[in-house]
């Protein structure tokens, strides 16, 4: 199963999206969830610097705390959410300027379903709670779309540390205000 976007139809950027899809398919989704990791934390800090967010606190949680923590996630008052809420539109403007809207639309149509299977399988193996499995699967699909949009917009470096973090088997679960939970 692969996303193979046609380079003749979409140009050189299709190769980048195909590479991103390949990378996402090889992530050991949630393999190290609940194990505090300084390298993964530094990758997340780099991601936050890339998107110019400096007001936050990191809290690591265990696998067993994931479902309860998901219930506590709140985007109000979150500096991270202030940036993430406008980032898709900012990136989409760049995509439009590069005349790559059709590629973005195709990526948005194909990548989430593609990532769903890998993320769901990983979440299902690590977590017991349906709420955690569903949330993490949707979360992975959202990250895939953001990373693809950044890639097409020529801003792949924004999400590079986050993808590296995912490849380490960890994930930023989300914010409760300016507290960011890592798993």
mmCIF file of C-alpha atoms in Angstrom:
data_model
loop_
_atom_site.group_PDB
_atom_site.id
_atom_site.type_symbol
_atom_site.label_atom_id
_atom_site.label_comp_id
_atom_site.label_asym_id
_atom_site.label_seq_id
_atom_site.Cartn_x
_atom_site.Cartn_y
_atom_site.Cartn_z
ATOM 1 C CA UNK A 1 0.000 0.000 0.000
ATOM 2 C CA UNK A 2 1.547 3.308 -1.006
ATOM 3 C CA UNK A 3 0.572 6.829 -1.914
ATOM 4 C CA UNK A 4 2.374 7.063 -5.283
ATOM 5 C CA UNK A 5 1.579 10.502 -6.662
ATOM 6 C CA UNK A 6 2.477 10.837 -10.316
ATOM 7 C CA UNK A 7 5.437 13.141 -10.887
ATOM 8 C CA UNK A 8 4.390 13.766 -14.510
ATOM 9 C CA UNK A 9 1.027 15.036 -13.295
ATOM 10 C CA UNK A 10 2.132 16.940 -10.171
ATOM 11 C CA UNK A 11 5.778 17.809 -10.799
ATOM 12 C CA UNK A 12 8.825 17.318 -8.585
ATOM 13 C CA UNK A 13 6.880 18.040 -5.376
ATOM 14 C CA UNK A 14 5.013 14.740 -5.881
ATOM 15 C CA UNK A 15 8.280 12.963 -5.156
ATOM 16 C CA UNK A 16 8.506 14.831 -1.835
ATOM 17 C CA UNK A 17 4.992 13.754 -0.852
ATOM 18 C CA UNK A 18 5.723 10.170 -1.866
ATOM 19 C CA UNK A 19 8.844 10.327 0.320
ATOM 20 C CA UNK A 20 6.821 11.727 3.215
ATOM 21 C CA UNK A 21 4.261 8.932 2.830
ATOM 22 C CA UNK A 22 7.051 6.359 2.845
ATOM 23 C CA UNK A 23 8.522 7.942 5.961
ATOM 24 C CA UNK A 24 5.134 7.958 7.719
ATOM 25 C CA UNK A 25 4.595 4.289 6.836
ATOM 26 C CA UNK A 26 7.880 3.346 8.537
ATOM 27 C CA UNK A 27 7.242 5.145 11.824
ATOM 28 C CA UNK A 28 7.053 2.778 14.807
ATOM 29 C CA UNK A 29 3.861 4.512 15.976
ATOM 30 C CA UNK A 30 3.788 4.950 19.777
ATOM 31 C CA UNK A 31 6.404 2.219 20.308
ATOM 32 C CA UNK A 32 8.098 4.171 23.098
ATOM 33 C CA UNK A 33 5.013 5.916 24.455
ATOM 34 C CA UNK A 34 5.240 6.554 28.163
ATOM 35 C CA UNK A 35 9.039 6.309 28.315
ATOM 36 C CA UNK A 36 10.579 9.688 29.008
ATOM 37 C CA UNK A 37 13.236 10.448 26.381
ATOM 38 C CA UNK A 38 15.500 13.510 26.442
ATOM 39 C CA UNK A 39 16.300 13.234 22.726
ATOM 40 C CA UNK A 40 12.591 13.149 21.814
ATOM 41 C CA UNK A 41 12.002 16.093 24.149
ATOM 42 C CA UNK A 42 14.767 18.078 22.442
ATOM 43 C CA UNK A 43 13.244 17.274 19.034
ATOM 44 C CA UNK A 44 9.925 18.631 20.289
ATOM 45 C CA UNK A 45 11.649 21.765 21.612
ATOM 46 C CA UNK A 46 13.234 22.249 18.153
ATOM 47 C CA UNK A 47 9.806 21.922 16.569
ATOM 48 C CA UNK A 48 8.454 24.575 18.946
ATOM 49 C CA UNK A 49 11.358 26.893 18.055
ATOM 50 C CA UNK A 50 10.678 26.294 14.349
ATOM 51 C CA UNK A 51 7.114 27.512 14.753
ATOM 52 C CA UNK A 52 8.167 30.359 17.105
ATOM 53 C CA UNK A 53 6.445 29.176 20.277
ATOM 54 C CA UNK A 54 8.435 29.814 23.425
ATOM 55 C CA UNK A 55 5.809 29.860 26.177
ATOM 56 C CA UNK A 56 5.153 26.266 27.184
ATOM 57 C CA UNK A 57 5.923 23.616 29.751
ATOM 58 C CA UNK A 58 6.528 19.953 28.885
ATOM 59 C CA UNK A 59 5.029 17.160 30.978
ATOM 60 C CA UNK A 60 5.725 13.526 30.143
ATOM 61 C CA UNK A 61 2.907 11.087 30.816
ATOM 62 C CA UNK A 62 2.684 7.300 30.988
ATOM 63 C CA UNK A 63 0.724 5.136 28.551
ATOM 64 C CA UNK A 64 -1.791 4.509 31.312
ATOM 65 C CA UNK A 65 -2.409 8.262 31.681
ATOM 66 C CA UNK A 66 -3.083 8.831 27.974
ATOM 67 C CA UNK A 67 -6.894 8.444 27.947
ATOM 68 C CA UNK A 68 -7.402 10.647 31.028
ATOM 69 C CA UNK A 69 -4.978 13.254 29.685
ATOM 70 C CA UNK A 70 -6.801 13.354 26.340
ATOM 71 C CA UNK A 71 -9.922 14.350 28.282
ATOM 72 C CA UNK A 72 -8.011 17.281 29.818
ATOM 73 C CA UNK A 73 -6.619 18.709 26.582
ATOM 74 C CA UNK A 74 -7.656 22.329 26.149
ATOM 75 C CA UNK A 75 -6.565 24.609 23.361
ATOM 76 C CA UNK A 76 -7.821 27.823 24.967
ATOM 77 C CA UNK A 77 -4.943 29.929 26.205
ATOM 78 C CA UNK A 78 -2.389 27.775 24.401
ATOM 79 C CA UNK A 79 0.423 29.582 22.573
ATOM 80 C CA UNK A 80 0.948 26.386 20.567
ATOM 81 C CA UNK A 81 -2.671 26.400 19.416
ATOM 82 C CA UNK A 82 -2.495 30.112 18.556
ATOM 83 C CA UNK A 83 0.198 29.206 16.018
ATOM 84 C CA UNK A 84 -1.235 25.870 14.841
ATOM 85 C CA UNK A 85 -4.710 27.315 14.302
ATOM 86 C CA UNK A 86 -3.451 29.744 11.633
ATOM 87 C CA UNK A 87 -0.555 27.701 10.248
ATOM 88 C CA UNK A 88 -2.619 25.712 7.693
ATOM 89 C CA UNK A 89 -3.940 28.902 6.090
ATOM 90 C CA UNK A 90 -0.481 30.475 6.061
ATOM 91 C CA UNK A 91 0.992 27.395 4.398
ATOM 92 C CA UNK A 92 -1.929 27.129 1.976
ATOM 93 C CA UNK A 93 -1.251 30.690 0.771
ATOM 94 C CA UNK A 94 2.302 29.633 -0.064
ATOM 95 C CA UNK A 95 0.996 26.522 -1.815
ATOM 96 C CA UNK A 96 -1.315 28.727 -3.892
ATOM 97 C CA UNK A 97 1.564 31.082 -4.731
ATOM 98 C CA UNK A 98 3.537 28.059 -5.947
ATOM 99 C CA UNK A 99 0.498 26.948 -7.968
ATOM 100 C CA UNK A 100 0.437 23.588 -6.199
ATOM 101 C CA UNK A 101 -3.191 23.569 -5.003
ATOM 102 C CA UNK A 102 -4.067 20.443 -6.994
ATOM 103 C CA UNK A 103 -1.161 18.548 -5.428
ATOM 104 C CA UNK A 104 -2.261 19.672 -1.956
ATOM 105 C CA UNK A 105 -5.848 18.596 -2.616
ATOM 106 C CA UNK A 106 -4.658 15.190 -3.800
ATOM 107 C CA UNK A 107 -2.345 14.811 -0.789
ATOM 108 C CA UNK A 108 -5.193 15.752 1.569
ATOM 109 C CA UNK A 109 -7.399 13.158 -0.145
ATOM 110 C CA UNK A 110 -4.846 10.330 0.046
ATOM 111 C CA UNK A 111 -2.468 10.792 2.989
ATOM 112 C CA UNK A 112 -4.915 10.644 5.915
ATOM 113 C CA UNK A 113 -6.366 7.304 4.823
ATOM 114 C CA UNK A 114 -2.857 6.018 4.148
ATOM 115 C CA UNK A 115 -1.557 7.057 7.592
ATOM 116 C CA UNK A 116 -4.730 5.872 9.343
ATOM 117 C CA UNK A 117 -3.827 2.191 8.979
ATOM 118 C CA UNK A 118 -0.303 2.523 10.364
ATOM 119 C CA UNK A 119 -1.248 4.827 13.229
ATOM 120 C CA UNK A 120 -4.322 2.784 14.174
ATOM 121 C CA UNK A 121 -2.322 -0.451 14.211
ATOM 122 C CA UNK A 122 0.363 1.164 16.366
ATOM 123 C CA UNK A 123 -2.143 2.708 18.773
ATOM 124 C CA UNK A 124 -4.129 -0.528 18.995
ATOM 125 C CA UNK A 125 -0.989 -2.471 19.968
ATOM 126 C CA UNK A 126 0.030 0.024 22.674
ATOM 127 C CA UNK A 127 -3.235 1.318 24.165
ATOM 128 C CA UNK A 128 -6.329 -0.418 25.470
ATOM 129 C CA UNK A 129 -8.736 2.506 25.654
ATOM 130 C CA UNK A 130 -10.797 3.129 22.532
ATOM 131 C CA UNK A 131 -10.724 6.878 23.255
ATOM 132 C CA UNK A 132 -6.905 6.920 23.162
ATOM 133 C CA UNK A 133 -6.735 4.778 20.013
ATOM 134 C CA UNK A 134 -9.233 6.981 18.161
ATOM 135 C CA UNK A 135 -7.644 10.237 19.299
ATOM 136 C CA UNK A 136 -4.103 9.165 18.426
ATOM 137 C CA UNK A 137 -5.154 7.874 15.015
ATOM 138 C CA UNK A 138 -6.871 11.173 14.154
ATOM 139 C CA UNK A 139 -3.915 13.073 15.594
ATOM 140 C CA UNK A 140 -1.507 11.189 13.294
ATOM 141 C CA UNK A 141 -3.693 11.967 10.285
ATOM 142 C CA UNK A 142 -3.699 15.671 11.216
ATOM 143 C CA UNK A 143 0.098 15.735 11.592
ATOM 144 C CA UNK A 144 0.434 14.025 8.185
ATOM 145 C CA UNK A 145 -1.698 16.710 6.527
ATOM 146 C CA UNK A 146 0.226 19.536 8.203
ATOM 147 C CA UNK A 147 3.574 17.995 7.273
ATOM 148 C CA UNK A 148 2.447 17.491 3.654
ATOM 149 C CA UNK A 149 1.147 21.054 3.426
ATOM 150 C CA UNK A 150 4.450 22.372 4.776
ATOM 151 C CA UNK A 151 6.354 20.161 2.328
ATOM 152 C CA UNK A 152 4.387 21.452 -0.653
ATOM 153 C CA UNK A 153 4.745 25.047 0.595
ATOM 154 C CA UNK A 154 8.530 24.655 0.709
ATOM 155 C CA UNK A 155 8.546 24.733 4.525
ATOM 156 C CA UNK A 156 9.384 21.079 5.260
ATOM 157 C CA UNK A 157 11.905 22.114 7.915
ATOM 158 C CA UNK A 158 9.040 23.285 10.160
ATOM 159 C CA UNK A 159 7.911 19.714 10.784
ATOM 160 C CA UNK A 160 11.233 17.871 10.416
ATOM 161 C CA UNK A 161 11.870 17.666 14.194
ATOM 162 C CA UNK A 162 8.303 16.526 14.840
ATOM 163 C CA UNK A 163 8.644 13.743 12.258
ATOM 164 C CA UNK A 164 11.969 12.772 13.861
ATOM 165 C CA UNK A 165 10.182 12.625 17.213
ATOM 166 C CA UNK A 166 7.474 10.369 15.770
ATOM 167 C CA UNK A 167 10.183 8.118 14.341
ATOM 168 C CA UNK A 168 11.577 7.761 17.865
ATOM 169 C CA UNK A 169 8.251 6.196 18.896
ATOM 170 C CA UNK A 170 7.012 9.241 20.823
ATOM 171 C CA UNK A 171 4.306 11.811 20.176
ATOM 172 C CA UNK A 172 3.242 15.188 21.537
ATOM 173 C CA UNK A 173 -0.252 14.427 22.804
ATOM 174 C CA UNK A 174 -1.439 18.006 22.954
ATOM 175 C CA UNK A 175 -1.852 21.062 25.145
ATOM 176 C CA UNK A 176 -3.753 21.940 28.254
ATOM 177 C CA UNK A 177 -3.214 25.670 28.011
ATOM 178 C CA UNK A 178 0.562 26.084 27.799
ATOM 179 C CA UNK A 179 1.325 22.643 29.260
ATOM 180 C CA UNK A 180 2.219 20.251 26.453
ATOM 181 C CA UNK A 181 1.922 16.563 27.205
ATOM 182 C CA UNK A 182 4.445 14.223 25.617
ATOM 183 C CA UNK A 183 3.945 10.518 25.338
#
